[in-house]
Each structure stands twice: as structure tokens, then as C-alpha cells.
mmCIF file of C-alpha atoms in Angstrom:
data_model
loop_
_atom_site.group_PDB
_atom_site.id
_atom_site.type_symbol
_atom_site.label_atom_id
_atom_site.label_comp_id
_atom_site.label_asym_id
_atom_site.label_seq_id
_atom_site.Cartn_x
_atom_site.Cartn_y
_atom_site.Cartn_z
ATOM 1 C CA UNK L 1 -134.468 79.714 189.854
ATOM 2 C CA UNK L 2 -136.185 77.154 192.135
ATOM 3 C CA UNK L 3 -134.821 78.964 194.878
ATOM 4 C CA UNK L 4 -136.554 82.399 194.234
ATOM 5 C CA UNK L 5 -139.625 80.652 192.605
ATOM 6 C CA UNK L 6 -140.267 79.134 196.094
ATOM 7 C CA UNK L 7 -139.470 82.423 198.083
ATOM 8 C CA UNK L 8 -141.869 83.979 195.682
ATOM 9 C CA UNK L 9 -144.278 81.902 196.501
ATOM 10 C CA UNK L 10 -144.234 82.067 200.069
ATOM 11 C CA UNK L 11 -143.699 85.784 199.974
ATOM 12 C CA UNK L 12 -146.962 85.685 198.029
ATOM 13 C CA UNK L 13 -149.176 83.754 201.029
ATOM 14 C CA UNK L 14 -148.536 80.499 199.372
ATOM 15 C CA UNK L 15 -146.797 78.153 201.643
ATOM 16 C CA UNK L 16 -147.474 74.800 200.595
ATOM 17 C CA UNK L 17 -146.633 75.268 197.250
ATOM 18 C CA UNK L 18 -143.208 77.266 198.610
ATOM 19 C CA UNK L 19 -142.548 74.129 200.147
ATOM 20 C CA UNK L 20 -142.996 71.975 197.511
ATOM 21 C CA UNK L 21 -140.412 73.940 195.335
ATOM 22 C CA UNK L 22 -137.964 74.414 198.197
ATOM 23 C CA UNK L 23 -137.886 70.590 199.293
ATOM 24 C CA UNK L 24 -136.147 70.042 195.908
ATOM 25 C CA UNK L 25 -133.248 72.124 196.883
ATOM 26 C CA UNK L 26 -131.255 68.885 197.965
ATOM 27 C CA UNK L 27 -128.137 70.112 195.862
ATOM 28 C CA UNK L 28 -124.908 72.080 197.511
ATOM 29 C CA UNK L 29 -125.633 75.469 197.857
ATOM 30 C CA UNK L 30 -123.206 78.630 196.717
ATOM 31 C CA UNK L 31 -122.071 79.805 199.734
ATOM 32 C CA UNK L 32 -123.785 79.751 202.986
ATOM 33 C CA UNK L 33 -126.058 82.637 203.120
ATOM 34 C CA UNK L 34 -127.670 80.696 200.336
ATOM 35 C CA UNK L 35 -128.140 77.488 202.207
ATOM 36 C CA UNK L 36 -129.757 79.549 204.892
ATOM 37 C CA UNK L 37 -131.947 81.067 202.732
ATOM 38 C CA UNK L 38 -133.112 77.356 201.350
ATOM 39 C CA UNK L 39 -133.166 75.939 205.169
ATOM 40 C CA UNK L 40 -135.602 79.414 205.826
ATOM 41 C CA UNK L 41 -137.675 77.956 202.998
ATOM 42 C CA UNK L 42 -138.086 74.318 203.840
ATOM 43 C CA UNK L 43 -138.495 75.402 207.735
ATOM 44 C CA UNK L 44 -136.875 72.467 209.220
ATOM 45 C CA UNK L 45 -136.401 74.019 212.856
ATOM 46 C CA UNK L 46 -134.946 71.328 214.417
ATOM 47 C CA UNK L 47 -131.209 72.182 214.505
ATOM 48 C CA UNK L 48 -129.650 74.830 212.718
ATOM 49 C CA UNK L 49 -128.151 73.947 209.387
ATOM 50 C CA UNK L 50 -124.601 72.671 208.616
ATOM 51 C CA UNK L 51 -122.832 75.664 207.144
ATOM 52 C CA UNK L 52 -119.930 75.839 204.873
ATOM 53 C CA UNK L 53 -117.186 77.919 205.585
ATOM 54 C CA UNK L 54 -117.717 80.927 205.008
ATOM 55 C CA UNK L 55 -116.796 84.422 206.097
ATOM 56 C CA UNK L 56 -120.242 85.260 207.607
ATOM 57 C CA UNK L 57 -120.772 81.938 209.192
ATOM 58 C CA UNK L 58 -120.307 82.770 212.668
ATOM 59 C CA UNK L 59 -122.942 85.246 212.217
ATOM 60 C CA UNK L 60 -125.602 83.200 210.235
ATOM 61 C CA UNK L 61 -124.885 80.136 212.814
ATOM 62 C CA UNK L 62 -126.135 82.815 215.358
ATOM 63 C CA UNK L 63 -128.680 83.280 213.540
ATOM 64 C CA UNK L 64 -130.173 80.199 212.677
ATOM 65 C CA UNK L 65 -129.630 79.270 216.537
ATOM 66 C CA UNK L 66 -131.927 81.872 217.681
ATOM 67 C CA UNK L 67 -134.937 81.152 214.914
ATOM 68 C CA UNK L 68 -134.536 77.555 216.071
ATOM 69 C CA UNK L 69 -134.659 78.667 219.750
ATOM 70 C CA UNK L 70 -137.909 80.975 219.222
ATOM 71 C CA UNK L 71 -139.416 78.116 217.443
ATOM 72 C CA UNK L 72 -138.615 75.518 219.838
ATOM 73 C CA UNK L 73 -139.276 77.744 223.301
ATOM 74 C CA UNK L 74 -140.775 81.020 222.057
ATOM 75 C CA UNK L 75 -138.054 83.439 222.752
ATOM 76 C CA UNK L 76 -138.310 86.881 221.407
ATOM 77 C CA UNK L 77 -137.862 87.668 217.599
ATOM 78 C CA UNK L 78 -136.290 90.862 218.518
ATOM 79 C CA UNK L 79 -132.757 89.820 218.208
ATOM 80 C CA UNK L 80 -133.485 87.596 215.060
ATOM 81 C CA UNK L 81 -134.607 91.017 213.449
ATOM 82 C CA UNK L 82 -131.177 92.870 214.396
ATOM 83 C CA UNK L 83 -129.128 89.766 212.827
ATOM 84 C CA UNK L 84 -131.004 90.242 209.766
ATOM 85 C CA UNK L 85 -130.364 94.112 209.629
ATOM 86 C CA UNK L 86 -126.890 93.297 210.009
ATOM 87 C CA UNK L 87 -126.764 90.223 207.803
ATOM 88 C CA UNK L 88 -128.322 92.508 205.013
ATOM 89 C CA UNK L 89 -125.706 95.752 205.794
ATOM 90 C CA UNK L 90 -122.492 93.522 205.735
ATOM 91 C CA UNK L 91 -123.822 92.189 202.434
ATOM 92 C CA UNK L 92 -124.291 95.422 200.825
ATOM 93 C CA UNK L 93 -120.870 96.839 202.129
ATOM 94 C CA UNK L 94 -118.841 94.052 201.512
ATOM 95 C CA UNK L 95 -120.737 90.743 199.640
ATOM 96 C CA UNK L 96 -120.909 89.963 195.904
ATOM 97 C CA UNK L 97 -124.436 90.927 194.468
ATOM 98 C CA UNK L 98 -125.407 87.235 194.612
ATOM 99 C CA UNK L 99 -125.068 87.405 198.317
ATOM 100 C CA UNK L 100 -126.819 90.479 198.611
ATOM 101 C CA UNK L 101 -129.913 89.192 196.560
ATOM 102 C CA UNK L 102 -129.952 85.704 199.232
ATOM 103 C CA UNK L 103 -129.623 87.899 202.022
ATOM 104 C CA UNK L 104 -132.475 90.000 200.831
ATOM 105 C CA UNK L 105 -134.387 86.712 200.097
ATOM 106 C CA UNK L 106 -133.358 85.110 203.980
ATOM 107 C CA UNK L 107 -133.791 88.343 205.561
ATOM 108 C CA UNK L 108 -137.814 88.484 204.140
ATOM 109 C CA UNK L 109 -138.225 84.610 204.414
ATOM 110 C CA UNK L 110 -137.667 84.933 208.020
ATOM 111 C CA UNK L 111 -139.164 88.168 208.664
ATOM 112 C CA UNK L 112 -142.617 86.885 207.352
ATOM 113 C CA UNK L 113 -142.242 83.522 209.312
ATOM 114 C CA UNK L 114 -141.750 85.061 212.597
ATOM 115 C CA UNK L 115 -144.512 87.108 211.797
ATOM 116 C CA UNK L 116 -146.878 83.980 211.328
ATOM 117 C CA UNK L 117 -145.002 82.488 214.046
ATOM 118 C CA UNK L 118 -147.545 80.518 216.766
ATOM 119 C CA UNK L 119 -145.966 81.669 219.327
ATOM 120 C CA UNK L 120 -146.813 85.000 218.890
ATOM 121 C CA UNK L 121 -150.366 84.541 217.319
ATOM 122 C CA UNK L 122 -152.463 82.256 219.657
ATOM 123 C CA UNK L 123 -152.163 84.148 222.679
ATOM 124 C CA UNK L 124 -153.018 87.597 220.535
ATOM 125 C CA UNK L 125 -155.835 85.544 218.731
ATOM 126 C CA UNK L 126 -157.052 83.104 221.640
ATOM 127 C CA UNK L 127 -156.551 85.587 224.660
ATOM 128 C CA UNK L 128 -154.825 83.372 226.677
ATOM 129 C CA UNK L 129 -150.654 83.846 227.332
ATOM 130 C CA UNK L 130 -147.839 81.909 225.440
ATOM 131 C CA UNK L 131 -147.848 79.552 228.612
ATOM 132 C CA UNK L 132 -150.317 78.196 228.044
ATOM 133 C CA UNK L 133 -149.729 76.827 224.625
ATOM 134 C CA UNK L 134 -146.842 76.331 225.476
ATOM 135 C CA UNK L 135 -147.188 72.374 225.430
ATOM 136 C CA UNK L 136 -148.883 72.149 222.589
ATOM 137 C CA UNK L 137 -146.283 74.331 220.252
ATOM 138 C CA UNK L 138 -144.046 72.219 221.392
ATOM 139 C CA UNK L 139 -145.363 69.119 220.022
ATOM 140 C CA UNK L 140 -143.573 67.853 216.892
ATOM 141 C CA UNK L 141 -146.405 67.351 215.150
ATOM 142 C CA UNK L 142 -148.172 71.135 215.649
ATOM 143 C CA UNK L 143 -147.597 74.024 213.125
ATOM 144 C CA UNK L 144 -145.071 76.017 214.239
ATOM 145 C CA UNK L 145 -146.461 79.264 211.753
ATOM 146 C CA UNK L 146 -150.231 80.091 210.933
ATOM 147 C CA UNK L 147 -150.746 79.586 207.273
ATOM 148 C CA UNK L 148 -152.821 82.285 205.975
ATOM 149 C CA UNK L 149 -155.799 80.844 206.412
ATOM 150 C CA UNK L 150 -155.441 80.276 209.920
ATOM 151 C CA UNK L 151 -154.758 83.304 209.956
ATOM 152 C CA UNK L 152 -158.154 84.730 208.717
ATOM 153 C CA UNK L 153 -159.664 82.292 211.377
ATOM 154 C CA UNK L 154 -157.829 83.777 213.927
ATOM 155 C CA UNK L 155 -158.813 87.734 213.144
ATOM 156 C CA UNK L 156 -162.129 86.476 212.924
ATOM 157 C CA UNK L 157 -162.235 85.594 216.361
ATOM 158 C CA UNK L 158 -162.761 82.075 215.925
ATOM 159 C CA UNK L 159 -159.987 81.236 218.139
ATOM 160 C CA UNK L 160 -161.678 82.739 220.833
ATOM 161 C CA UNK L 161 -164.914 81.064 220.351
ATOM 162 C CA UNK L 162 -166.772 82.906 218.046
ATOM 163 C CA UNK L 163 -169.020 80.992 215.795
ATOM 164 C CA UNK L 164 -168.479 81.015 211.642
ATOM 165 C CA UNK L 165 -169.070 79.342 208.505
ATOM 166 C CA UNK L 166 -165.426 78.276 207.193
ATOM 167 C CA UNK L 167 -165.579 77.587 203.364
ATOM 168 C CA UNK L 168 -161.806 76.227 202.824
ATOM 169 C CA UNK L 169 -160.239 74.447 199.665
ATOM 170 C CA UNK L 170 -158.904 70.930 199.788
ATOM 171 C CA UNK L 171 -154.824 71.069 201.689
ATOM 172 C CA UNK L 172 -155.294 74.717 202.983
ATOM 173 C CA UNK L 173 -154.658 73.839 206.934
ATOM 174 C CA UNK L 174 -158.343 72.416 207.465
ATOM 175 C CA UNK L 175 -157.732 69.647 209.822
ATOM 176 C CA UNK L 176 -155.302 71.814 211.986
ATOM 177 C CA UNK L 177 -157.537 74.484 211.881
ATOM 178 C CA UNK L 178 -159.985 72.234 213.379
ATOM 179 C CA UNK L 179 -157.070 70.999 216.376
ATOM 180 C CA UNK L 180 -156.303 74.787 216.971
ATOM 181 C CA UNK L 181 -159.921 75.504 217.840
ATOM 182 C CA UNK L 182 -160.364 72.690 219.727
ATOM 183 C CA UNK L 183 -157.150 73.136 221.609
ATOM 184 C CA UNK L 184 -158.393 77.055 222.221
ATOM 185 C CA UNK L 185 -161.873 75.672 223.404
ATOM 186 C CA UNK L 186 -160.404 73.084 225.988
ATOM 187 C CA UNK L 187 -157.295 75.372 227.032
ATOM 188 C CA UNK L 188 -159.697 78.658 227.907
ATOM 189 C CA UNK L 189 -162.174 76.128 229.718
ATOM 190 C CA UNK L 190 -165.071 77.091 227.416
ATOM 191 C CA UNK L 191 -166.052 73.848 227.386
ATOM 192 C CA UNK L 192 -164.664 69.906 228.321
ATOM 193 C CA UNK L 193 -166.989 68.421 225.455
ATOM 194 C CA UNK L 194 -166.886 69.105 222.419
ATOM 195 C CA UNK L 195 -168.388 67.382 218.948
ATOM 196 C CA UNK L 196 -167.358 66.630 215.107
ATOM 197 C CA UNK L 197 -170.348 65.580 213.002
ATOM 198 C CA UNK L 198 -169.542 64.537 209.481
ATOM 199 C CA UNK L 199 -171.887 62.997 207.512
ATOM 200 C CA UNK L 200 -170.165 59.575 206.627
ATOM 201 C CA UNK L 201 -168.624 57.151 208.519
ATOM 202 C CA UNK L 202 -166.006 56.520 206.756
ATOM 203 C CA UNK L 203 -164.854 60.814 207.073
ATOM 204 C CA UNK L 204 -165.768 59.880 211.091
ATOM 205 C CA UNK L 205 -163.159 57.184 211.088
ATOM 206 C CA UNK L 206 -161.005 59.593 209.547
ATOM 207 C CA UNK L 207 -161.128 62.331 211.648
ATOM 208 C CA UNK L 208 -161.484 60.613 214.768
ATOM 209 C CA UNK L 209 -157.943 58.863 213.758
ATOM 210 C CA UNK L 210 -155.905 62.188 212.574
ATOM 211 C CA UNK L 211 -157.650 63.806 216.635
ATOM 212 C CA UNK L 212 -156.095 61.103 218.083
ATOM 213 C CA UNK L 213 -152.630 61.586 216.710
ATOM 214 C CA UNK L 214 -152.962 64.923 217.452
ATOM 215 C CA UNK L 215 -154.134 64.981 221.316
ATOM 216 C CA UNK L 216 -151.611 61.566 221.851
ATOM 217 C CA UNK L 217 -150.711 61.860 225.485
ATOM 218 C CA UNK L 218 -152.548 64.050 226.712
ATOM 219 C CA UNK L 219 -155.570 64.528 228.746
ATOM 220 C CA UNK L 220 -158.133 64.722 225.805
ATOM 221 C CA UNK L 221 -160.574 61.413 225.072
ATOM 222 C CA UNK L 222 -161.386 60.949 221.737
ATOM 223 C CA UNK L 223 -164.991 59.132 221.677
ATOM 224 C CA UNK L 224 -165.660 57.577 218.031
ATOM 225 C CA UNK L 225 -168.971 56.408 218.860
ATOM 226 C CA UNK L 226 -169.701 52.975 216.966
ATOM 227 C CA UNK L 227 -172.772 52.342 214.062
ATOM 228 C CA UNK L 228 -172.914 49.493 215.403
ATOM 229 C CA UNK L 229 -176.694 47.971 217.222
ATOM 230 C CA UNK L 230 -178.058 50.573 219.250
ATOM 231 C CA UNK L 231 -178.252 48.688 222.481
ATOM 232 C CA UNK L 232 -174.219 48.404 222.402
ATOM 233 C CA UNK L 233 -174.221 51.549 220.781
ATOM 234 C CA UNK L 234 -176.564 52.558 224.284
ATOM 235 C CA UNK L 235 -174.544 50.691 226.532
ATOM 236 C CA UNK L 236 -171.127 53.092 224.915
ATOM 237 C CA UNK L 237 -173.150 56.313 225.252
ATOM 238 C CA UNK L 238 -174.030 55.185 229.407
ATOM 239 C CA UNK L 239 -170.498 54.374 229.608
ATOM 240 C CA UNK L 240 -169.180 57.613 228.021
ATOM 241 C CA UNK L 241 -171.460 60.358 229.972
ATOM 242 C CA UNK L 242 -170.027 58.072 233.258
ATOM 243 C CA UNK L 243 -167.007 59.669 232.350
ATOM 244 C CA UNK L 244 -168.144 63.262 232.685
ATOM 245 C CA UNK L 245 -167.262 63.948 235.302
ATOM 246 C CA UNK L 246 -163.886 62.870 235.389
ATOM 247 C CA UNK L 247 -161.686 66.114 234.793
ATOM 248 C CA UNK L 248 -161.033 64.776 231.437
ATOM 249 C CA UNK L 249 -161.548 66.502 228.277
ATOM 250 C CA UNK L 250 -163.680 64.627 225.463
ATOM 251 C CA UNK L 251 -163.851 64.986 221.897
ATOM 252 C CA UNK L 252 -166.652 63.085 220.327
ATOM 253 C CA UNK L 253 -166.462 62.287 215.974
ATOM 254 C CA UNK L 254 -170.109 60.825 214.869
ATOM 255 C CA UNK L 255 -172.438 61.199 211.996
ATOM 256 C CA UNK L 256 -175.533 63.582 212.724
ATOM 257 C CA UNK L 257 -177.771 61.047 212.892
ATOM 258 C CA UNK L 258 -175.895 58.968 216.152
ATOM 259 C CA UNK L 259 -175.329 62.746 218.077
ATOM 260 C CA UNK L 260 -179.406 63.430 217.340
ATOM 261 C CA UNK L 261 -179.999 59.762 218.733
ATOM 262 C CA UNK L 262 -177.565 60.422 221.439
ATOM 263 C CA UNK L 263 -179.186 63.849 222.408
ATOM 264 C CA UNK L 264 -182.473 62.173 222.330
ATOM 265 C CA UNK L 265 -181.521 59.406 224.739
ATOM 266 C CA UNK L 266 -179.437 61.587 226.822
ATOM 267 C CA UNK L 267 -181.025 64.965 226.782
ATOM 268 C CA UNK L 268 -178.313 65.282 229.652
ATOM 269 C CA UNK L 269 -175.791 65.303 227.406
ATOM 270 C CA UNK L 270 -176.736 68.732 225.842
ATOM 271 C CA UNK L 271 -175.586 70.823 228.900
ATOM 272 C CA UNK L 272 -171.482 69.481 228.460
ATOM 273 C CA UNK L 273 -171.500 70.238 225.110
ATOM 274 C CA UNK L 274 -169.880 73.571 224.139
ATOM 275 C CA UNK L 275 -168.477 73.598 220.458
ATOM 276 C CA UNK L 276 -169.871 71.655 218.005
ATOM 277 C CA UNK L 277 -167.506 71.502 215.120
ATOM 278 C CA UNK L 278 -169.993 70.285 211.458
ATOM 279 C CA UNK L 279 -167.970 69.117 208.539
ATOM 280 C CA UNK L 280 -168.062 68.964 204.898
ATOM 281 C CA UNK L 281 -171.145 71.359 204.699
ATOM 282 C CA UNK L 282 -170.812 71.238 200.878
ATOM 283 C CA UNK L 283 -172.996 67.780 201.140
ATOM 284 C CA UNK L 284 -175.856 70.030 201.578
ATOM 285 C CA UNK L 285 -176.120 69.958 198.181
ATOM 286 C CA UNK L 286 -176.220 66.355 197.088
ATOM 287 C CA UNK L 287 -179.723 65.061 196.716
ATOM 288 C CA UNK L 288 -181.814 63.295 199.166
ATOM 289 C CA UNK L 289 -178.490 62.757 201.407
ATOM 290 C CA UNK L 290 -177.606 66.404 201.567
ATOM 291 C CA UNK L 291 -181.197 67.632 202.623
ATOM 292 C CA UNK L 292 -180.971 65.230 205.196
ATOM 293 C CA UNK L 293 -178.232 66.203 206.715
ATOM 294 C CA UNK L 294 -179.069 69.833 206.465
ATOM 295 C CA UNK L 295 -182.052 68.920 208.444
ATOM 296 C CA UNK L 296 -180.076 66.707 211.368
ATOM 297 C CA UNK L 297 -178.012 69.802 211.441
ATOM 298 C CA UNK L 298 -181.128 72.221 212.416
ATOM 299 C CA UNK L 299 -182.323 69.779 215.004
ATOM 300 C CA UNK L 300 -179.337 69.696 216.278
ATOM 301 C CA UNK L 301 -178.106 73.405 216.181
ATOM 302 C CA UNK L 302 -182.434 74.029 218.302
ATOM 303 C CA UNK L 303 -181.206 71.285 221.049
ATOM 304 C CA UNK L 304 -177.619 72.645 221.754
ATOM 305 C CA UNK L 305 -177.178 75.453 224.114
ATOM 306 C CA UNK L 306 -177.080 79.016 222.299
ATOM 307 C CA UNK L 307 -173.496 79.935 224.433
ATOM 308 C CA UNK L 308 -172.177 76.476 222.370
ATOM 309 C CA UNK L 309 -169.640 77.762 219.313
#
């Protein structure tokens, strides 16, 4: 039941909560079309699972070799598919109806995840080739599939440096939605600055923490200008636009009120800048604070230039 009440929900465009379910499917499975079926569900690409015995096991290790190896180096699905077709017609011809049901289940599982796979939606969505991202898929840390929210970004052009409002609940991909467009911005050479404003500095800290993680090793700077005096805080800002033009890509996290300082005291600065990335926009509507920001953000979005996203 847990099993098909997670495929149901990722079927349905709800992965998280898929995963939830399917990461308590610790126990032994059936047979071994069912533990592929559960290992398609929790989406742990790194190896392909440890199959029972079973008389379809060459075939499903075959299988689970080549998601793993389209996942890991972007090969083509196309073969994946035909395993499934056959998966699912050796099932029906000679499997028990509880194998035909998981192989139904796999077979749709993987379908949809190749379908949301990254290595076939950034290039279509960010117009540059698989090469490119290449690197960056391969990271441990990046998604591997497009939840369906990224999704929506990605048909909306945003990938490709459009601008847009994003209104997003809390744990729906936010963060990495945020990576991905940066990552697009940088690898297209739209632009080697780019800024996060959020309106405390506490969320700056945050943010500025989770970019570094997530651009670790490579050639990105991530600038957390300080709150701290504003002659130190003008000696960082001297010290940072030095380092423009260095080949080096820079992300900068600061509230609006140390980027309209910084734009101020370094109209300069205005002509690197090309995205500009303004988070939690729902503080708009809290009092004094809110209008505040609201206004910062105006200033702001009259200084910028209008090609910025």
C-alpha cells in the first residue's frame, strides 16, 4: 500500500511527498521487479540496486544500469524505454498479476522521471547544449529531475533570462530554482554579476551559505557583503568591484538597503549587474517594514539596466 500510495503520488506531480512515502520502504521486497519499482521511487541513482534472484534479473540489472548511466552522464533514454516495453510484455505473457501491476508501476515511475530528467530539460529550456551543463548535473548535490515547478519556470522562459514574478510555497524547489537560474545566467554569459536582495540579514546569511555549497569549487564568488560600519563596509565594496575584472563570476546576497548604498557609492557597479534575483516579496505586506522594502525595490529596479533579468 505504501508502495502504490507513493507512485501515486509522484504520478500525480507530487514528488516530495512520493519520497517521503517511498523512503519507508526499508523492508525486503517480493521479488525483484518490486524492489526496482521502490529503488525508481526513492531515486537513489548512484549504483543500481542489489537484486534478488530472480528470473528477470538479468534484464532489470540492465535496466537499472542504463537509468543510472543517463543520470550520471546523460546517455539517451531511448534504450531505457525499449527495456520497459519488454519488461512490461514478458510480465503480461509470463508473470503473476502482482508482477504485472509493479512492472506497470516501474515502467511509469521511470517513464515520467526521464521525462523530467535535467539532462534533457536545460538545454531545451536554457538554449544552450547538454555540454554545457554537463558539470553541473554532475554534481552530487544538483537535481538530477525538474520538479514540476521548475518545470513551469522553465516553459516560462525563465531559464533563458526572461524576467517573472515567482509566487512558490514553502519546500517546492525554491532555492534550486534560484541555483538553476543563476547557473543559466553565468553559463550563457548573460551576465558575470549577479544579485540576491532579501530583506533580513539573517535570510542573507542564509542564502549566501546554501550559494556557497552549491557553487563549491568552482569559479563563482559568493560576496555576502557585511552590516557592519560603512567605512569597512566601503573598504569591502572597493575591494570587491577590484575584482571585476578578473574572469570570475560573482554572486552578491545583501539586504536592499546595502545594494541601494552600494549603487549609490559605486554607480559603476550598475553596468556588471545583469540578474537581480529579490526574495521573499510577500514582506511587502508587513507594515512599515514591507513598504520599505517595496520602495528600495523601485529604486533599485530605475538604477539597474533595463536588459538586467
Amino acid at each position: 500500500v505504501t508502495l502504490l500510495a507513493s507512485a501515486s503520488y509522484f504520478l500525480g506531480q507530487r514528488p516530495g511527498s512520493s519520497l517521503v512515502l517511498a523512503r519507508r520502504l526499508q523492508g525486503e521486497c517480493v521479488n525483484a521487479i518490486e524492489h526496482l519499482t521502490v529503488w525508481a521511487l526513492q531515486a537513489d541513482w548512484r549504483k543500481p540496486p542489489n537484486l534478488a534472484p530472480h528470473w528477470l534479473t538479468e534484464l532489470l540489472y540492465d535496466l537499472s544500469s542504463l537509468i543510472v548511466d543517463h543520470f550520471s552522464n546523460g546517455t539517451s533514454p531511448e534504450p531505457i524505454v525499449g527495456l520497459l516495453s519488454k519488461l512490461r510484455r514478458l510480465t503480461y505473457s509470463s508473470g503473476t498479476s502482482r508482477e504485472v501491476v509493479h512492472a506497470e508501476v516501474a515502467s511509469a515511475v521511470v517513464k515520467l522521471r526521464l521525462a523530467g530528467s535535467a539532462w534533457t530539460l536545460l538545454p531545451v529550456f536554457s538554449g544552450l547544449d547538454a555540454v554545457a551543463w554537463a558539470d553541473a548535473i554532475r554534481r552530487p548535490s544538483f537535481p538530477k529531475e525538474l520538479w514540476p515547478s521548475q518545470k513551469l519556470l522553465g516553459k516560462a522562459g525563465l531559464f533563458a533570462g526572461r524576467s517573472g514574478v515567482v509566487q512558490m510555497p514553502t519546500s517546492a524547489g525554491k532555492t534550486r530554482s534560484v541555483e538553476i537560474i543563476l547557473r543559466s545566467a553565468f553559463l550563457a554569459g548573460r551576465t558575470r554579476v549577479a544579485v540576491v536582495v532579501a530583506p533580513f540579514r539573517a535570510l542573507c546569511h542564509e542564502i549566501a551559505t546554501s550559494m556557497r555549497h552549491a557553487f563549491k569549487g568552482e569559479d563563482v564568488k559568493v560576496n555576502e557583503l557585511s552590516d557592519a560600519l560603512q567605512l569597512d563596509f566601503a573598504d569591502q565594496l572597493a575591494e570587491w568591484l577590484g575584482q571585476l575584472a578578473t574572469t570570475t563570476r560573482h554572486l552578491m546576497v545583501l539586504t536592499p538597503e546595502k545594494l541601494l548604498y552600494a549603487l549609490r557609492q559605486e554607480p559603476t557597479l550598475i553596468a556588471h549587474i545583469g540578474m537581480v534575483v529579490y526574495d521573499e516579496g510577500h514582506q511587502f505586506d508587513t507594515g512599515s517594514r514591507g513598504i520599505t522594502y517595496e520602495l528600495l525595490l523601485t529604486d533599485i529596479k530605475g538604477m539597474i539596466k533595463e536588459s538586467a533579468q
